[in-house]
CSV table of C-alpha atoms in Angstrom, one decimal:
chain,number,residue,atom,x,y,z
A,1,MET,CA,157.0,-94.4,103.1
A,2,VAL,CA,157.2,-96.2,106.4
A,3,THR,CA,155.5,-95.3,109.4
A,4,GLY,CA,156.6,-96.3,113.1
A,5,ALA,CA,160.1,-96.2,111.5
A,6,GLY,CA,161.9,-94.7,114.5
A,7,GLY,CA,163.1,-98.2,115.7
A,8,GLY,CA,162.2,-101.8,115.3
A,9,ILE,CA,160.8,-103.2,112.3
A,10,GLY,CA,159.9,-100.1,110.6
A,11,ALA,CA,163.5,-98.8,111.1
A,12,ALA,CA,164.7,-102.0,109.7
A,13,LEU,CA,162.3,-101.7,106.7
A,14,ALA,CA,163.4,-98.2,105.8
A,15,ARG,CA,167.2,-99.1,106.0
A,16,ARG,CA,166.5,-102.0,103.7
A,17,PHE,CA,164.7,-100.0,101.1
A,18,ALA,CA,167.4,-97.4,101.2
A,19,ALA,CA,170.1,-100.1,100.9
A,20,ASP,CA,168.2,-101.4,97.7
A,21,GLY,CA,168.6,-98.0,96.2
A,22,ASP,CA,164.9,-96.7,97.0
A,23,GLN,CA,163.9,-93.1,98.0
A,24,VAL,CA,162.3,-93.5,101.4
A,25,VAL,CA,160.3,-91.3,103.8
A,26,VAL,CA,160.3,-92.3,107.3
A,27,SER,CA,157.7,-91.1,110.0
A,28,ASP,CA,157.6,-91.8,113.6
A,29,ILE,CA,155.5,-90.0,116.4
A,30,ASN,CA,159.0,-89.5,118.1
A,31,PRO,CA,160.4,-86.9,115.7
A,32,ASP,CA,164.1,-87.2,117.1
A,33,ALA,CA,163.8,-91.1,116.4
A,34,ALA,CA,162.5,-90.5,112.9
A,35,SER,CA,165.4,-87.9,112.2
A,36,ALA,CA,168.0,-90.2,113.6
A,37,VAL,CA,167.0,-93.0,111.1
A,38,ALA,CA,166.3,-90.3,108.2
A,39,LYS,CA,169.9,-89.1,108.7
A,40,GLU,CA,171.4,-92.6,108.8
A,41,ILE,CA,169.9,-93.5,105.3
A,42,GLY,CA,169.5,-90.4,103.7
A,43,ALA,CA,166.0,-90.0,103.7
A,44,LEU,CA,163.4,-87.6,104.6
A,45,ALA,CA,161.8,-87.6,108.2
A,46,VAL,CA,158.3,-86.6,109.0
A,47,ALA,CA,157.0,-86.6,112.4
A,48,ALA,CA,153.4,-87.7,112.7
A,49,ASP,CA,150.8,-89.5,115.0
A,50,VAL,CA,149.2,-92.0,112.8
A,51,ALA,CA,146.3,-92.1,115.1
A,52,SER,CA,145.2,-88.4,113.8
A,53,GLU,CA,144.0,-88.3,110.2
A,54,SER,CA,145.0,-84.7,110.0
A,55,ASP,CA,148.6,-85.8,110.5
A,56,VAL,CA,148.3,-88.8,108.1
A,57,ARG,CA,147.2,-86.5,105.5
A,58,ARG,CA,150.0,-84.3,106.3
A,59,LEU,CA,152.4,-87.1,106.2
A,60,VAL,CA,151.0,-88.3,103.0
A,61,ALA,CA,151.4,-85.0,101.3
A,62,ALA,CA,154.8,-84.5,102.4
A,63,ALA,CA,155.7,-87.8,101.1
A,64,GLU,CA,154.2,-87.3,97.7
A,65,ALA,CA,155.9,-84.0,97.4
A,66,HIS,CA,159.4,-85.4,98.2
A,67,LEU,CA,158.9,-88.6,96.3
A,68,GLY,CA,157.0,-87.3,93.2
A,69,GLY,CA,154.3,-89.9,94.2
A,70,ILE,CA,154.3,-93.1,96.5
A,71,ASP,CA,154.6,-96.7,95.1
A,72,LEU,CA,154.7,-98.4,98.4
A,73,PHE,CA,153.2,-97.4,101.9
A,74,CYS,CA,154.1,-99.5,104.8
A,75,SER,CA,151.5,-98.7,107.4
A,76,ASN,CA,153.6,-100.3,110.2
A,77,ALA,CA,153.2,-98.1,113.5
A,78,GLY,CA,151.5,-99.9,116.1
A,79,VAL,CA,151.0,-100.0,120.1
A,80,LEU,CA,150.6,-102.8,122.6
A,81,SER,CA,148.8,-102.6,125.9
A,82,ALA,CA,148.9,-105.4,128.5
A,83,GLY,CA,145.7,-106.3,129.9
A,84,ASP,CA,142.2,-107.9,129.8
A,85,GLU,CA,138.7,-107.0,129.7
A,86,ASN,CA,139.3,-104.5,132.5
A,87,THR,CA,141.9,-102.5,130.3
A,88,PRO,CA,140.8,-98.7,130.6
A,89,ASP,CA,138.8,-97.4,127.8
A,90,GLN,CA,141.4,-94.9,126.8
A,91,LEU,CA,143.9,-97.4,126.1
A,92,TRP,CA,141.2,-99.5,124.0
A,93,GLU,CA,140.7,-96.5,122.2
A,94,ARG,CA,144.3,-95.4,121.8
A,95,ASP,CA,145.2,-99.0,120.7
A,96,TYR,CA,142.1,-98.9,118.2
A,97,ALA,CA,143.1,-95.6,116.7
A,98,VAL,CA,146.7,-96.8,116.2
A,99,ASN,CA,146.4,-100.4,115.0
A,100,VAL,CA,143.1,-100.1,112.9
A,101,LEU,CA,142.1,-96.4,112.1
A,102,SER,CA,145.6,-95.3,111.1
A,103,HIS,CA,145.1,-97.8,108.3
A,104,VAL,CA,142.0,-96.4,107.3
A,105,TYR,CA,143.3,-93.0,107.4
A,106,VAL,CA,146.0,-93.9,105.1
A,107,THR,CA,143.9,-95.4,102.6
A,108,ARG,CA,141.5,-92.3,102.8
A,109,ALA,CA,144.4,-90.3,101.8
A,110,LEU,CA,146.1,-92.4,99.0
A,111,LEU,CA,143.3,-94.4,97.3
A,112,PRO,CA,141.8,-91.2,95.5
A,113,THR,CA,145.0,-91.0,93.5
A,114,TRP,CA,146.0,-94.7,93.6
A,115,LEU,CA,143.2,-96.6,92.3
A,116,ASP,CA,142.9,-96.9,88.6
A,117,ALA,CA,146.5,-94.8,88.3
A,118,GLY,CA,147.9,-97.0,85.6
A,119,THR,CA,150.8,-97.8,87.6
A,120,PRO,CA,150.8,-100.7,90.3
A,121,LYS,CA,150.5,-99.3,94.0
A,122,ARG,CA,151.2,-101.6,97.2
A,123,LEU,CA,150.2,-101.2,100.6
A,124,LEU,CA,151.8,-103.4,103.1
A,125,ILE,CA,150.0,-103.5,106.9
A,126,THR,CA,152.1,-104.5,109.5
A,127,VAL,CA,149.4,-106.7,111.5
A,128,SER,CA,151.4,-109.3,113.7
A,129,ALA,CA,150.7,-113.2,114.1
A,130,ALA,CA,148.4,-111.8,116.8
A,131,GLY,CA,145.8,-110.8,114.0
A,132,LEU,CA,145.9,-114.5,112.7
A,133,LEU,CA,146.0,-116.0,116.1
A,134,THR,CA,145.6,-114.0,119.4
A,135,LEU,CA,148.0,-112.9,122.0
A,136,LEU,CA,147.6,-114.0,125.7
A,137,GLY,CA,148.0,-111.0,128.1
A,138,SER,CA,146.6,-108.4,125.7
A,139,ALA,CA,143.0,-108.2,124.9
A,140,SER,CA,143.2,-105.1,123.2
A,141,TYR,CA,146.2,-105.9,121.0
A,142,ALA,CA,144.6,-109.4,119.9
A,143,VAL,CA,141.3,-107.8,119.2
A,144,THR,CA,142.8,-104.6,117.2
A,145,LYS,CA,145.5,-106.7,115.2
A,146,HIS,CA,142.2,-109.0,114.2
A,147,ALA,CA,140.6,-105.9,112.9
A,148,ALA,CA,143.7,-104.7,111.3
A,149,LEU,CA,144.1,-108.1,109.3
A,150,ALA,CA,140.1,-107.8,108.4
A,151,TYR,CA,140.7,-104.2,107.1
A,152,ALA,CA,143.7,-105.7,104.9
A,153,GLU,CA,141.3,-108.6,103.4
A,154,TRP,CA,138.6,-106.3,102.5
A,155,LEU,CA,141.2,-103.9,100.8
A,156,ARG,CA,142.5,-106.8,98.9
A,157,ALA,CA,139.1,-108.3,97.9
A,158,THR,CA,137.6,-104.8,96.9
A,159,TYR,CA,140.4,-103.0,95.0
A,160,ALA,CA,142.9,-105.9,93.6
A,161,HIS,CA,141.7,-105.3,90.1
A,162,ARG,CA,142.0,-101.6,90.3
A,163,GLY,CA,145.9,-101.6,90.7
A,164,LEU,CA,146.3,-102.1,94.4
A,165,THR,CA,148.1,-104.8,95.9
A,166,VAL,CA,147.6,-105.2,99.7
A,167,GLN,CA,149.8,-107.5,101.8
A,168,ALA,CA,149.7,-108.3,105.5
A,169,LEU,CA,153.0,-108.7,107.5
A,170,CYS,CA,152.5,-111.3,110.3
A,171,PRO,CA,155.6,-111.9,112.2
A,172,GLN,CA,155.6,-113.5,115.6
A,173,GLY,CA,158.2,-112.5,118.2
A,174,VAL,CA,160.8,-109.9,116.8
A,175,ARG,CA,163.5,-108.3,119.1
A,176,THR,CA,162.0,-104.9,119.3
A,177,ASP,CA,161.1,-102.5,122.2
A,178,MET,CA,157.7,-104.1,122.2
A,179,LEU,CA,159.0,-107.4,122.8
A,180,THR,CA,161.5,-106.3,125.4
A,181,GLY,CA,159.4,-104.1,127.2
A,182,GLY,CA,156.9,-107.1,127.6
A,183,ASN,CA,159.7,-109.2,129.0
A,184,ALA,CA,160.5,-106.6,131.7
A,185,ARG,CA,157.0,-106.7,132.7
A,186,GLY,CA,157.0,-110.4,133.3
A,187,SER,CA,154.7,-111.1,130.3
A,188,GLY,CA,154.5,-114.8,129.8
A,189,SER,CA,153.6,-114.3,126.0
A,190,ALA,CA,156.6,-112.1,125.7
A,191,ALA,CA,158.9,-114.5,127.2
A,192,LEU,CA,157.7,-117.5,124.9
A,193,LEU,CA,157.9,-115.3,121.8
A,194,ALA,CA,161.5,-114.2,122.9
A,195,GLU,CA,162.6,-117.9,122.4
A,196,GLY,CA,162.2,-117.8,118.5
A,197,ALA,CA,162.4,-114.0,118.2
A,198,LEU,CA,163.8,-112.6,114.8
A,199,GLU,CA,166.0,-109.6,114.7
A,200,PRO,CA,163.9,-106.7,112.7
A,201,SER,CA,166.7,-107.0,110.0
A,202,ALA,CA,165.7,-110.5,109.3
A,203,VAL,CA,162.0,-109.6,109.2
A,204,ALA,CA,162.9,-106.7,106.6
A,205,ASP,CA,164.6,-109.4,104.5
A,206,VAL,CA,161.6,-111.6,104.4
A,207,VAL,CA,159.3,-108.4,103.6
A,208,ALA,CA,161.7,-107.6,100.6
A,209,ALA,CA,161.4,-111.1,99.2
A,210,GLY,CA,157.5,-110.9,99.8
A,211,LEU,CA,157.3,-107.5,97.9
A,212,ASP,CA,158.7,-109.5,94.9
A,213,GLY,CA,155.5,-111.1,94.7
A,214,THR,CA,151.9,-110.6,95.4
A,215,GLY,CA,151.1,-113.0,98.4
A,216,PHE,CA,148.8,-111.9,100.7
A,217,LEU,CA,150.4,-113.0,104.0
A,218,ILE,CA,154.2,-112.3,104.7
A,219,LEU,CA,155.0,-114.5,107.4
A,220,PRO,CA,158.7,-114.2,108.8
A,221,HIS,CA,157.8,-117.3,111.1
A,222,PRO,CA,156.7,-119.9,108.7
A,223,GLU,CA,155.3,-122.1,111.6
A,224,VAL,CA,152.5,-119.3,111.8
A,225,ALA,CA,150.8,-120.9,108.6
A,226,GLU,CA,150.4,-123.9,110.5
A,227,TYR,CA,148.9,-122.4,113.5
A,228,TYR,CA,146.7,-120.4,111.4
A,229,ARG,CA,145.5,-123.7,109.8
A,230,LEU,CA,144.9,-125.5,113.0
A,231,ARG,CA,143.0,-122.4,114.3
A,232,ALA,CA,140.6,-122.6,111.3
A,233,THR,CA,140.2,-126.1,110.9
A,234,ASP,CA,139.9,-127.3,114.6
A,235,PRO,CA,139.2,-124.3,116.7
A,236,ASP,CA,138.4,-126.1,119.8
A,237,ARG,CA,141.6,-127.9,119.8
A,238,TRP,CA,143.6,-124.8,119.2
A,239,LEU,CA,141.5,-122.8,121.8
A,240,GLY,CA,142.3,-125.5,124.4
A,241,GLY,CA,146.0,-125.5,123.6
A,242,MET,CA,146.0,-121.9,124.1
A,243,ASN,CA,143.9,-122.0,127.4
A,244,LYS,CA,146.6,-124.6,128.5
A,245,MET,CA,149.2,-122.1,127.9
A,246,GLN,CA,147.6,-119.4,129.8
A,247,ARG,CA,147.2,-121.9,132.8
A,248,GLY,CA,151.0,-122.5,132.6
A,249,PHE,CA,151.4,-118.8,132.7
A,250,GLU,CA,149.1,-118.4,136.0
A,251,GLY,CA,150.9,-121.5,137.6
A,252,THR,CA,147.6,-123.4,137.4
A,253,THR,CA,146.7,-126.9,136.3
A,254,SER,CA,142.8,-126.8,136.1
């Protein structure tokens, strides 16, 4: 089961799973996009807004009925709003609902049957490297992706012994509408991330390899691990470097 599968990483994951012979259910808030991907790979499409708990429960029920049970749920849907502390409340709330609460709704729907089921179950949460680091130019994305990572960590720590494997997918730049839209708006971060951006299919290949194991972090950009280490061990240096980058975006030197 893959959410946000009408395009980008979600569609690439759905295509990869189908190519590997798996039965797949694709979901997206855009019903036409979900249907197009589903038709391409011979999957079931279910339109849903993951910011709505009732939609998530309906989605899970439809997927369980179609598949006879769900072994892997990719909670992939996400949104990004450019802005700072002045981002309007309604965008903060939307970003929090999609980027954080959607994962809560998924687990509320799945865990009653998944825990202690006797067969391994796996939840993949698309977090983004922004959840490990930050994202200049979008306060709401940086904050909500940190929260998504925290929830994934909490789930892993709480339920690993009860048959649940939780993994966090944390790519940096990926050639999706989210990245190209940022470039069109003149985002400094988007322009920087575009330099080393991966195709969604390359991310799906890394995910497929990661799903063969149980490692918590799946990092399509291996250098993110070193950035994360530096952030943890020398936060002053790391934050100084990020501020220097911000000053570069602004065209200032002090």
